[in-house]
Short mmCIF file of N, CA and C in Angstrom, two decimals:
data_model
loop_
_atom_site.label_atom_id
_atom_site.label_comp_id
_atom_site.label_asym_id
_atom_site.label_seq_id
_atom_site.Cartn_x
_atom_site.Cartn_y
_atom_site.Cartn_z
N UNK A 1 144.34 29.41 149.93
CA UNK A 1 143.27 29.86 149.12
C UNK A 1 143.89 30.63 147.88
N UNK A 2 143.53 30.35 146.73
CA UNK A 2 144.00 31.06 145.60
C UNK A 2 142.83 31.49 144.76
N UNK A 3 143.11 32.56 143.95
CA UNK A 3 142.09 33.15 143.12
C UNK A 3 142.54 33.51 141.74
N UNK A 4 141.49 33.74 140.90
CA UNK A 4 141.92 34.07 139.48
C UNK A 4 140.83 35.11 139.02
N UNK A 5 141.38 36.11 138.29
CA UNK A 5 140.43 37.13 137.75
C UNK A 5 140.46 37.21 136.30
N UNK A 6 139.39 37.28 135.58
CA UNK A 6 139.33 37.42 134.12
C UNK A 6 138.49 38.78 133.93
N UNK A 7 139.19 39.69 133.29
CA UNK A 7 138.53 40.88 133.16
C UNK A 7 138.10 41.20 131.72
N UNK A 8 137.13 42.11 131.61
CA UNK A 8 136.68 42.60 130.25
C UNK A 8 136.11 41.57 129.35
N UNK A 9 135.38 40.64 129.93
CA UNK A 9 134.73 39.63 129.14
C UNK A 9 133.52 40.32 128.44
N UNK A 10 133.34 40.04 127.09
CA UNK A 10 132.21 40.64 126.44
C UNK A 10 130.92 39.68 126.57
N UNK A 11 130.54 39.74 127.85
CA UNK A 11 129.31 38.98 128.21
C UNK A 11 128.62 39.80 129.20
N UNK A 12 127.28 39.73 129.20
CA UNK A 12 126.40 40.42 130.15
C UNK A 12 126.68 39.88 131.60
N UNK A 13 126.89 40.65 132.56
CA UNK A 13 127.10 40.10 133.96
C UNK A 13 125.87 39.40 134.43
N UNK A 14 124.69 39.78 133.99
CA UNK A 14 123.34 39.05 134.42
C UNK A 14 123.45 37.69 133.95
N UNK A 15 123.88 37.42 132.67
CA UNK A 15 123.91 36.14 132.25
C UNK A 15 124.92 35.25 132.82
N UNK A 16 126.11 36.00 133.12
CA UNK A 16 127.28 35.21 133.73
C UNK A 16 126.98 34.89 135.22
N UNK A 17 126.20 35.66 135.80
CA UNK A 17 125.80 35.45 137.30
C UNK A 17 125.00 34.15 137.49
N UNK A 18 124.15 33.91 136.50
CA UNK A 18 123.29 32.73 136.53
C UNK A 18 124.19 31.41 136.65
N UNK A 19 125.28 31.44 135.88
CA UNK A 19 126.09 30.21 135.88
C UNK A 19 127.02 30.21 137.11
N UNK A 20 127.44 31.45 137.52
CA UNK A 20 128.38 31.57 138.67
C UNK A 20 127.62 31.15 139.95
N UNK A 21 126.39 31.41 140.12
CA UNK A 21 125.74 30.86 141.31
C UNK A 21 125.54 29.36 141.35
N UNK A 22 125.54 28.73 140.17
CA UNK A 22 125.39 27.20 140.23
C UNK A 22 126.65 26.56 140.70
N UNK A 23 127.84 27.11 140.52
CA UNK A 23 129.08 26.44 140.82
C UNK A 23 129.64 26.78 142.26
N UNK A 24 128.99 27.85 142.90
CA UNK A 24 129.55 28.20 144.25
C UNK A 24 129.48 26.96 145.21
N UNK A 25 130.51 26.71 145.96
CA UNK A 25 130.43 25.65 146.95
C UNK A 25 130.62 24.30 146.49
N UNK A 26 130.78 24.13 145.10
CA UNK A 26 131.00 22.88 144.48
C UNK A 26 132.48 22.38 144.60
N UNK A 27 132.75 21.16 144.47
CA UNK A 27 134.07 20.73 144.37
C UNK A 27 134.61 21.30 143.02
N UNK A 28 135.91 21.53 142.80
CA UNK A 28 136.32 22.18 141.49
C UNK A 28 136.21 21.22 140.44
N UNK A 29 136.61 19.90 140.67
CA UNK A 29 136.48 18.95 139.57
C UNK A 29 135.04 18.72 139.14
N UNK A 30 134.09 18.66 140.08
CA UNK A 30 132.66 18.49 139.72
C UNK A 30 132.13 19.72 139.01
N UNK A 31 132.54 20.90 139.38
CA UNK A 31 132.21 22.14 138.73
C UNK A 31 132.73 22.27 137.39
N UNK A 32 133.95 21.93 137.11
CA UNK A 32 134.52 21.90 135.75
C UNK A 32 133.82 20.95 134.88
N UNK A 33 133.44 19.79 135.40
CA UNK A 33 132.72 18.76 134.55
C UNK A 33 131.35 19.17 134.19
N UNK A 34 130.63 19.86 135.18
CA UNK A 34 129.29 20.42 134.87
C UNK A 34 129.17 21.55 133.98
N UNK A 35 130.24 22.35 134.02
CA UNK A 35 130.35 23.55 133.21
C UNK A 35 130.67 23.10 131.64
N UNK A 36 131.41 21.98 131.50
CA UNK A 36 131.72 21.53 130.09
C UNK A 36 130.49 21.16 129.42
N UNK A 37 129.31 20.80 130.17
CA UNK A 37 128.07 20.33 129.43
C UNK A 37 127.03 21.54 129.32
N UNK A 38 127.33 22.63 129.87
CA UNK A 38 126.42 23.74 129.79
C UNK A 38 126.50 24.35 128.45
N UNK A 39 125.27 24.68 127.81
CA UNK A 39 125.37 25.30 126.59
C UNK A 39 125.64 26.78 126.56
N UNK A 40 125.68 27.49 127.70
CA UNK A 40 125.79 28.94 127.81
C UNK A 40 127.26 29.27 127.47
N UNK A 41 127.56 30.50 126.89
CA UNK A 41 128.78 30.93 126.51
C UNK A 41 129.60 31.24 127.82
N UNK A 42 128.91 31.73 128.87
CA UNK A 42 129.58 32.19 130.02
C UNK A 42 130.26 30.90 130.79
N UNK A 43 129.70 29.74 130.48
CA UNK A 43 130.37 28.54 131.13
C UNK A 43 131.77 28.38 130.80
N UNK A 44 132.11 28.68 129.64
CA UNK A 44 133.51 28.55 129.22
C UNK A 44 134.38 29.44 129.94
N UNK A 45 133.94 30.62 130.13
CA UNK A 45 134.78 31.69 130.76
C UNK A 45 134.99 31.38 132.27
N UNK A 46 133.85 30.91 132.86
CA UNK A 46 133.95 30.49 134.40
C UNK A 46 134.72 29.26 134.55
N UNK A 47 134.68 28.21 133.57
CA UNK A 47 135.48 27.16 133.70
C UNK A 47 137.01 27.37 133.53
N UNK A 48 137.31 28.37 132.71
CA UNK A 48 138.62 28.84 132.46
C UNK A 48 139.18 29.46 133.76
N UNK A 49 138.33 30.29 134.50
CA UNK A 49 138.70 30.98 135.55
C UNK A 49 138.91 29.97 136.76
N UNK A 50 138.08 28.91 136.91
CA UNK A 50 138.22 27.93 137.94
C UNK A 50 139.59 27.16 137.76
N UNK A 51 139.74 26.68 136.50
CA UNK A 51 141.07 25.96 136.23
C UNK A 51 142.32 26.83 136.55
N UNK A 52 142.21 28.11 136.16
CA UNK A 52 143.36 29.03 136.42
C UNK A 52 143.54 29.25 137.94
N UNK A 53 142.44 29.42 138.68
CA UNK A 53 142.57 29.46 140.15
C UNK A 53 143.09 28.29 140.81
N UNK A 54 142.80 27.10 140.26
CA UNK A 54 143.32 25.87 140.85
C UNK A 54 144.84 25.81 140.53
N UNK A 55 145.19 26.19 139.35
CA UNK A 55 146.68 26.16 139.00
C UNK A 55 147.38 27.18 139.62
N UNK A 56 146.89 28.37 139.93
CA UNK A 56 147.54 29.45 140.72
C UNK A 56 147.95 28.96 142.12
N UNK A 57 147.03 28.09 142.78
CA UNK A 57 147.35 27.61 144.05
C UNK A 57 148.28 26.38 144.09
N UNK A 58 148.49 25.76 143.02
CA UNK A 58 149.25 24.54 142.88
C UNK A 58 148.44 23.31 143.42
N UNK A 59 147.15 23.41 143.30
CA UNK A 59 146.30 22.27 143.75
C UNK A 59 145.96 21.32 142.63
N UNK A 60 145.28 20.27 143.05
CA UNK A 60 144.57 19.50 142.04
C UNK A 60 143.08 19.64 142.22
N UNK A 61 142.31 19.60 141.03
CA UNK A 61 140.97 19.99 141.07
C UNK A 61 140.06 19.18 142.01
N UNK A 62 140.41 17.94 142.32
CA UNK A 62 139.64 17.08 143.23
C UNK A 62 139.84 17.41 144.63
N UNK A 63 140.84 18.18 145.11
CA UNK A 63 141.05 18.51 146.47
C UNK A 63 140.62 19.86 146.93
N UNK A 64 140.13 20.72 146.07
CA UNK A 64 139.62 22.10 146.47
C UNK A 64 138.18 22.30 146.08
N UNK A 65 137.58 23.35 146.74
CA UNK A 65 136.27 23.65 146.54
C UNK A 65 136.08 25.10 146.08
N UNK A 66 135.17 25.44 145.27
CA UNK A 66 134.99 26.77 144.68
C UNK A 66 134.40 27.61 145.90
N UNK A 67 135.24 28.37 146.59
CA UNK A 67 134.81 29.11 147.72
C UNK A 67 133.78 30.31 147.30
N UNK A 68 134.23 31.03 146.27
CA UNK A 68 133.26 32.07 145.82
C UNK A 68 133.48 32.21 144.31
N UNK A 69 132.51 32.62 143.56
CA UNK A 69 132.57 32.90 142.18
C UNK A 69 131.64 34.08 142.00
N UNK A 70 132.35 35.29 141.67
CA UNK A 70 131.63 36.53 141.66
C UNK A 70 131.85 37.12 140.29
N UNK A 71 130.80 37.75 139.82
CA UNK A 71 130.82 38.46 138.53
C UNK A 71 130.42 39.85 138.76
N UNK A 72 131.25 40.78 138.38
CA UNK A 72 130.99 42.19 138.56
C UNK A 72 130.91 42.85 137.18
N UNK A 73 130.22 43.96 137.13
CA UNK A 73 130.05 44.59 135.82
C UNK A 73 131.27 45.40 135.52
N UNK A 74 131.63 45.35 134.21
CA UNK A 74 132.74 46.11 133.63
C UNK A 74 132.22 47.29 132.99
N UNK A 75 132.93 47.91 132.16
CA UNK A 75 132.59 48.99 131.45
C UNK A 75 131.69 48.62 130.23
N UNK A 76 130.73 49.62 129.83
CA UNK A 76 129.76 49.30 128.85
C UNK A 76 130.20 50.06 127.56
N UNK A 77 130.28 49.26 126.44
CA UNK A 77 130.52 49.86 125.16
C UNK A 77 129.27 50.44 124.65
N UNK A 78 129.32 51.65 124.14
CA UNK A 78 128.01 52.27 123.71
C UNK A 78 128.10 52.51 122.17
N UNK A 79 127.20 51.93 121.51
CA UNK A 79 127.10 52.11 120.03
C UNK A 79 125.80 52.63 119.67
N UNK A 80 125.66 53.00 118.44
CA UNK A 80 124.38 53.63 117.94
C UNK A 80 123.95 53.06 116.60
N UNK A 81 122.58 52.77 116.46
CA UNK A 81 122.16 52.21 115.31
C UNK A 81 121.16 53.22 114.58
N UNK A 82 121.22 53.45 113.32
CA UNK A 82 120.35 54.41 112.65
C UNK A 82 118.94 53.80 112.80
N UNK A 83 117.99 54.73 112.86
CA UNK A 83 116.55 54.25 112.90
C UNK A 83 115.83 55.15 111.95
N UNK A 84 114.45 54.97 111.91
CA UNK A 84 113.62 55.69 111.03
C UNK A 84 113.60 57.29 111.23
N UNK A 85 113.39 57.94 110.19
CA UNK A 85 113.27 59.41 110.18
C UNK A 85 114.50 60.18 110.84
N UNK A 86 115.71 59.55 110.61
CA UNK A 86 116.88 60.24 110.91
C UNK A 86 117.20 60.13 112.40
N UNK A 87 116.45 59.34 113.16
CA UNK A 87 116.95 59.24 114.53
C UNK A 87 117.79 58.05 114.76
N UNK A 88 118.21 57.93 115.93
CA UNK A 88 119.19 56.67 116.20
C UNK A 88 118.89 56.25 117.62
N UNK A 89 119.05 54.90 117.88
CA UNK A 89 118.94 54.23 119.14
C UNK A 89 120.22 53.71 119.70
N UNK A 90 120.40 53.68 120.98
CA UNK A 90 121.64 53.35 121.67
C UNK A 90 121.65 51.81 121.74
N UNK A 91 122.83 51.21 121.53
CA UNK A 91 123.05 49.88 121.81
C UNK A 91 124.15 49.69 122.85
N UNK A 92 123.78 48.92 123.83
CA UNK A 92 124.70 48.80 125.02
C UNK A 92 125.29 47.42 124.88
N UNK A 93 126.68 47.36 124.90
CA UNK A 93 127.40 46.15 124.92
C UNK A 93 128.09 46.01 126.19
N UNK A 94 127.57 45.31 127.21
CA UNK A 94 128.16 45.20 128.56
C UNK A 94 129.30 44.16 128.55
N UNK A 95 130.17 44.55 129.49
CA UNK A 95 131.34 43.66 129.74
C UNK A 95 131.27 43.24 131.24
N UNK A 96 131.96 42.20 131.66
CA UNK A 96 132.13 41.77 132.99
C UNK A 96 133.35 41.31 133.39
N UNK A 97 133.58 41.25 134.74
CA UNK A 97 134.79 40.71 135.40
C UNK A 97 134.47 39.54 136.17
N UNK A 98 135.10 38.46 136.07
CA UNK A 98 134.84 37.25 136.86
C UNK A 98 136.04 36.99 137.81
N UNK A 99 135.63 36.84 139.02
CA UNK A 99 136.63 36.53 140.17
C UNK A 99 136.13 35.14 140.71
N UNK A 100 137.18 34.24 140.79
CA UNK A 100 136.93 32.85 141.34
C UNK A 100 137.95 32.74 142.45
N UNK A 101 137.47 32.14 143.65
CA UNK A 101 138.35 31.83 144.72
C UNK A 101 138.16 30.32 145.01
N UNK A 102 139.24 29.58 145.11
CA UNK A 102 139.17 28.22 145.57
C UNK A 102 140.02 28.01 146.69
N UNK A 103 139.56 27.04 147.60
CA UNK A 103 140.24 26.76 148.87
C UNK A 103 140.00 25.28 149.18
N UNK A 104 140.92 24.74 150.02
CA UNK A 104 140.69 23.38 150.56
C UNK A 104 139.47 23.41 151.46
N UNK A 105 138.64 22.37 151.48
CA UNK A 105 137.54 22.44 152.26
C UNK A 105 137.86 22.30 153.74
N UNK A 106 137.10 23.02 154.60
CA UNK A 106 137.30 22.99 156.12
C UNK A 106 136.74 21.68 156.64
N UNK A 107 137.57 21.08 157.39
CA UNK A 107 137.17 19.80 158.00
C UNK A 107 136.30 19.99 159.32
N UNK A 108 135.27 19.37 159.52
CA UNK A 108 134.26 19.48 160.56
C UNK A 108 134.62 18.43 161.54
N UNK A 109 134.94 18.73 162.73
CA UNK A 109 135.34 17.71 163.76
C UNK A 109 134.10 17.41 164.55
N UNK A 110 133.95 16.11 164.79
CA UNK A 110 132.83 15.59 165.56
C UNK A 110 132.99 15.80 167.07
N UNK A 111 131.98 16.11 167.75
CA UNK A 111 132.11 16.25 169.29
C UNK A 111 131.95 14.85 169.91
N UNK A 112 132.80 14.55 170.79
CA UNK A 112 132.82 13.14 171.43
C UNK A 112 131.98 13.05 172.62
#
């Protein structure tokens, strides 16, 4: 089993989790192919993490499965925008950490 971590991505963890849940349990080659056609910005980051995890283990994409794809919340950048009558409102710019683990699929033995 090998893993890859990408930290401090300027993407909301909520948006990235929607994509991460889609690829869990998929073959890595199929996951990379499906992520390349997704219009979401987070799909590029997750595809990068999967290919990095495959390379870290020295595997080929067709021989491994995405064991887990987890998106954790990173630090939030806080900014302010001026509003009417001298007030200000807070703008939150969330970041996220993406962790991907790939492993060879477990073979299921048939009972005789």
